[in-house]
Short mmCIF file of C-alpha atoms in Angstrom, two decimals:
data_model
loop_
_atom_site.label_atom_id
_atom_site.label_comp_id
_atom_site.label_asym_id
_atom_site.label_seq_id
_atom_site.Cartn_x
_atom_site.Cartn_y
_atom_site.Cartn_z
CA ASP A 272 -17.01 -1.82 -11.41
CA THR A 273 -13.21 -2.20 -13.12
CA GLY A 274 -10.53 -1.75 -10.17
CA VAL A 275 -6.86 -1.51 -10.77
CA SER A 276 -5.21 -4.49 -12.65
CA GLN A 277 -1.34 -5.79 -13.63
CA ASP A 278 -0.50 -8.30 -16.30
CA PRO A 279 0.94 -10.68 -15.65
CA ARG A 280 0.15 -12.12 -11.50
CA HIS A 281 3.35 -13.89 -11.79
CA LYS A 282 6.28 -13.47 -13.87
CA ILE A 283 9.64 -16.09 -13.59
CA THR A 284 13.10 -14.76 -15.87
CA LYS A 285 16.77 -15.58 -15.76
CA ARG A 286 18.83 -13.53 -13.61
CA GLY A 287 20.45 -10.84 -17.13
CA GLN A 288 16.77 -10.70 -18.38
CA ASN A 289 14.08 -7.73 -19.26
CA VAL A 290 10.73 -7.33 -18.02
CA THR A 291 8.02 -4.86 -18.30
CA PHE A 292 5.00 -5.22 -16.19
CA ARG A 293 1.46 -3.44 -16.80
CA CYS A 294 -0.76 -1.35 -14.35
CA ASP A 295 -4.34 -0.38 -15.32
CA PRO A 296 -5.26 1.86 -13.25
CA ILE A 297 -8.94 3.10 -12.32
CA SER A 298 -10.72 5.26 -15.28
CA GLU A 299 -10.56 8.22 -13.31
CA HIS A 300 -7.85 8.87 -10.94
CA ASN A 301 -5.16 10.64 -12.80
CA ARG A 302 -2.31 9.55 -9.56
CA LEU A 303 0.10 6.47 -10.19
CA TYR A 304 1.81 4.89 -7.96
CA TRP A 305 4.46 1.65 -8.06
CA TYR A 306 5.23 -0.53 -4.97
CA ARG A 307 7.42 -2.91 -4.10
CA GLN A 308 6.75 -5.19 -1.54
CA THR A 309 9.58 -8.71 -0.01
CA LEU A 310 8.55 -10.78 2.46
CA GLY A 311 7.45 -9.69 5.86
CA GLN A 312 7.45 -6.36 5.23
CA GLY A 313 4.81 -3.58 3.92
CA PRO A 314 4.66 -2.15 0.20
CA GLU A 315 7.68 0.03 -0.31
CA PHE A 316 7.57 2.99 -2.84
CA LEU A 317 8.93 3.29 -6.30
CA THR A 318 7.36 6.15 -8.87
CA TYR A 319 4.16 8.73 -8.40
CA PHE A 320 2.50 9.92 -11.70
CA GLN A 321 0.17 12.62 -11.87
CA ASN A 322 -1.19 12.00 -14.60
CA GLU A 323 1.78 11.06 -17.60
CA ALA A 324 4.48 13.41 -16.10
CA GLN A 325 6.22 11.09 -13.21
CA LEU A 326 7.16 13.64 -10.37
CA GLU A 327 9.16 11.39 -8.22
CA LYS A 328 11.34 8.41 -7.78
CA SER A 329 12.79 6.49 -4.86
CA ARG A 330 16.01 5.73 -4.14
CA LEU A 331 15.19 2.04 -4.16
CA LEU A 332 14.61 2.92 -8.02
CA SER A 333 17.43 2.07 -9.33
CA ASP A 334 18.77 2.96 -12.94
CA ARG A 335 18.06 0.19 -14.12
CA PHE A 336 13.64 0.25 -13.41
CA SER A 337 11.86 3.01 -15.59
CA ALA A 338 8.82 3.73 -14.97
CA GLU A 339 5.71 5.16 -17.59
CA ARG A 340 2.28 6.14 -17.85
CA PRO A 341 1.73 7.25 -21.65
CA LYS A 342 -1.02 10.19 -22.43
CA GLY A 343 -1.50 9.87 -17.46
CA SER A 344 -3.86 6.41 -18.40
CA PHE A 345 -2.25 3.08 -18.17
CA SER A 346 1.21 2.63 -17.43
CA THR A 347 4.57 -0.15 -17.22
CA LEU A 348 7.80 -0.69 -14.90
CA GLU A 349 10.56 -2.00 -16.83
CA ILE A 350 13.56 -4.01 -15.51
CA GLN A 351 16.72 -4.29 -17.41
CA ARG A 352 19.40 -7.09 -16.35
CA THR A 353 17.23 -8.65 -13.70
CA GLU A 354 19.08 -9.54 -10.31
CA GLN A 355 17.63 -11.94 -7.80
CA GLY A 356 16.76 -9.10 -5.34
CA ASP A 357 14.75 -7.83 -8.04
CA SER A 358 13.12 -10.75 -6.82
CA ALA A 359 9.53 -9.14 -5.46
CA MET A 360 5.45 -8.70 -5.34
CA TYR A 361 5.48 -5.41 -7.74
CA LEU A 362 1.92 -3.11 -6.58
CA CYS A 363 0.28 -0.33 -8.83
CA ALA A 364 -2.02 2.04 -7.05
CA SER A 365 -4.38 4.40 -7.97
CA SER A 366 -5.86 7.60 -6.20
CA PHE A 367 -7.62 10.62 -7.15
CA PHE A 368 -6.47 13.99 -6.66
CA LEU A 369 -9.02 16.62 -5.04
CA THR A 370 -6.80 18.93 -3.13
CA SER A 371 -6.23 16.05 -0.71
CA ARG A 372 -8.74 14.90 0.87
CA LEU A 373 -9.20 11.99 -0.13
CA ARG A 374 -6.18 10.15 -0.13
CA GLU A 375 -6.55 6.27 -0.53
CA GLN A 376 -5.31 4.25 -2.82
CA TYR A 377 -6.40 1.48 -4.17
CA PHE A 378 -4.01 -1.33 -5.39
CA GLY A 379 -4.05 -3.84 -7.90
CA PRO A 380 -3.52 -7.05 -6.90
CA GLY A 381 -0.07 -7.48 -7.98
CA THR A 382 2.76 -9.56 -10.22
CA ARG A 383 4.62 -11.65 -8.39
CA LEU A 384 8.45 -11.08 -9.84
CA THR A 385 10.59 -14.71 -9.42
CA VAL A 386 14.33 -13.59 -10.60
CA THR A 387 15.72 -17.39 -10.93
CA ASP B 37 14.51 3.74 10.16
CA GLN B 38 11.33 2.70 10.17
CA GLN B 39 8.79 5.54 10.52
CA VAL B 40 4.98 3.42 10.82
CA LYS B 41 5.76 0.67 13.11
CA GLN B 42 3.09 -2.48 13.78
CA ASN B 43 4.87 -4.07 16.41
CA SER B 44 2.99 -7.67 17.11
CA PRO B 45 3.48 -9.63 13.97
CA SER B 46 0.00 -11.95 14.31
CA LEU B 47 -2.86 -11.76 17.48
CA SER B 48 -5.69 -14.13 17.26
CA VAL B 49 -9.07 -14.12 19.30
CA GLN B 50 -12.58 -15.42 19.18
CA GLU B 51 -14.28 -15.12 16.49
CA GLY B 52 -17.58 -12.71 17.80
CA ARG B 53 -15.09 -10.71 20.08
CA ILE B 54 -12.59 -8.13 19.60
CA SER B 55 -9.53 -7.24 17.68
CA ILE B 56 -7.58 -4.61 18.19
CA LEU B 57 -3.95 -3.67 16.02
CA ASN B 58 -1.83 -1.40 16.69
CA CYS B 59 0.38 1.33 14.59
CA ASP B 60 3.10 3.99 16.15
CA TYR B 61 5.06 6.60 13.56
CA THR B 62 7.51 8.54 14.57
CA ASN B 63 7.25 11.29 11.92
CA SER B 64 5.21 14.47 12.80
CA MET B 65 4.95 15.70 9.67
CA PHE B 66 2.04 12.58 8.66
CA ASP B 67 -1.34 14.04 8.45
CA TYR B 68 -3.56 11.10 6.98
CA PHE B 69 -3.60 7.57 8.10
CA LEU B 70 -5.12 4.40 6.31
CA TRP B 71 -5.70 1.02 7.45
CA TYR B 72 -5.43 -2.24 4.88
CA LYS B 73 -6.26 -5.58 5.05
CA LYS B 74 -4.60 -8.00 2.86
CA TYR B 75 -4.85 -11.39 1.47
CA PRO B 76 -1.81 -13.84 0.29
CA ALA B 77 -1.30 -13.58 -3.36
CA GLU B 78 -3.44 -10.23 -3.91
CA GLY B 79 -3.09 -6.33 -3.57
CA PRO B 80 -4.27 -4.89 -0.44
CA THR B 81 -7.79 -4.27 0.28
CA PHE B 82 -8.59 -0.18 1.40
CA LEU B 83 -10.39 -0.94 4.50
CA ILE B 84 -10.81 2.73 7.00
CA SER B 85 -8.67 5.97 7.06
CA ILE B 86 -8.07 8.94 9.86
CA SER B 87 -7.36 12.77 9.40
CA SER B 88 -5.53 14.04 12.07
CA ILE B 89 -7.52 17.09 12.50
CA LYS B 90 -9.80 13.73 14.82
CA ASP B 91 -9.18 10.99 17.40
CA LYS B 92 -12.01 8.96 15.64
CA ASN B 93 -13.37 7.46 12.43
CA GLU B 94 -15.58 4.24 12.05
CA ASP B 95 -17.29 2.66 9.71
CA GLY B 96 -19.23 0.20 10.29
CA ARG B 97 -17.41 -2.96 12.04
CA PHE B 98 -14.10 -1.10 12.16
CA THR B 99 -12.88 2.15 14.22
CA VAL B 100 -9.90 3.45 13.94
CA PHE B 101 -8.27 6.22 16.91
CA LEU B 102 -6.05 8.79 16.96
CA ASN B 103 -3.57 9.47 19.94
CA LYS B 104 -1.48 12.73 17.67
CA SER B 105 0.26 13.16 21.17
CA ALA B 106 1.57 9.04 21.38
CA LYS B 107 1.51 9.11 17.80
CA HIS B 108 -0.06 6.10 18.34
CA LEU B 109 -3.22 4.84 15.77
CA SER B 110 -5.30 1.52 16.42
CA LEU B 111 -7.73 -0.13 14.21
CA HIS B 112 -10.46 -2.32 17.00
CA ILE B 113 -12.46 -5.01 15.12
CA VAL B 114 -16.05 -5.67 16.65
CA PRO B 115 -17.22 -7.78 16.60
CA SER B 116 -14.04 -10.44 14.67
CA GLN B 117 -15.51 -12.47 11.76
CA PRO B 118 -12.90 -15.84 10.73
CA GLY B 119 -13.35 -14.00 7.34
CA ASP B 120 -11.79 -10.57 8.64
CA SER B 121 -8.50 -13.08 9.42
CA ALA B 122 -5.87 -10.95 7.27
CA VAL B 123 -2.26 -9.55 7.71
CA TYR B 124 -3.18 -5.69 8.28
CA PHE B 125 -1.56 -2.49 7.10
CA CYS B 126 -1.31 0.72 8.44
CA ALA B 127 0.31 3.14 6.12
CA ALA B 128 0.51 7.13 6.42
CA SER B 129 0.99 9.79 4.00
CA VAL B 130 1.95 13.45 4.32
CA LYS B 131 0.46 16.12 2.25
CA GLY B 132 1.98 17.58 -0.56
CA GLY B 133 3.38 16.10 -3.47
CA SER B 134 3.06 12.87 -4.27
CA GLU B 135 1.79 11.43 -0.75
CA LYS B 136 2.51 8.22 -0.61
CA LEU B 137 2.09 5.62 1.67
CA VAL B 138 4.95 5.05 3.96
CA PHE B 139 3.61 1.13 5.97
CA GLY B 140 4.30 -0.46 8.75
CA LYS B 141 4.91 -4.38 8.09
CA GLY B 142 1.59 -6.29 8.48
CA THR B 143 0.11 -7.61 11.78
CA LYS B 144 -1.84 -11.47 10.65
CA LEU B 145 -5.01 -12.22 12.76
CA THR B 146 -6.20 -15.02 13.38
CA VAL B 147 -9.68 -15.11 14.23
CA ASN B 148 -10.79 -18.73 15.02
CA PRO B 149 -14.19 -20.00 14.80
#
């Protein structure tokens, strides 16, 4: 039973550097989400893919952020020119769309980003 | 504007007793509600969900109640166990489109032996 996996689990980077995170969803899931969680807050939506198409982006996703899901499988989230305010836990979730009957999303363990 | 609110940052209960976690929402378009449990340094784990066409859903020790007129839901854990100690998040979504989840800030539950 393979759940959602994320790599790396932790990333420390210096301000101004670029970072890239990877998410591997549950294999039969066609929907993939990225969320960001900061201390004392719940996860906040960043972006959503159905298969390989990126269909929604939050206004939280500045132009320094880009996400891809080639071939509708794994996804990457890249942050360019990182800022200290980007320090957060980045969470990936996946779900299987079936006429919206079941809308549970399953989360990976997250990537903890620290920008120094 | 916080659309999903968990007004109690923390809750402490004795092992074997009932834990009741509360959640309020403001967006009347929400039609699906979920509870997640989160341990430190891990991602949220799905616990239980409820559609707006129901007012109760039960799964083992976990029961979720939905009061649409009050825009309120609650999670009951009976009996509480020390392993239930975690942060619990309430989340909601609107049918159609991305069906992204909107989360509350969480309630930290501590179950004392």
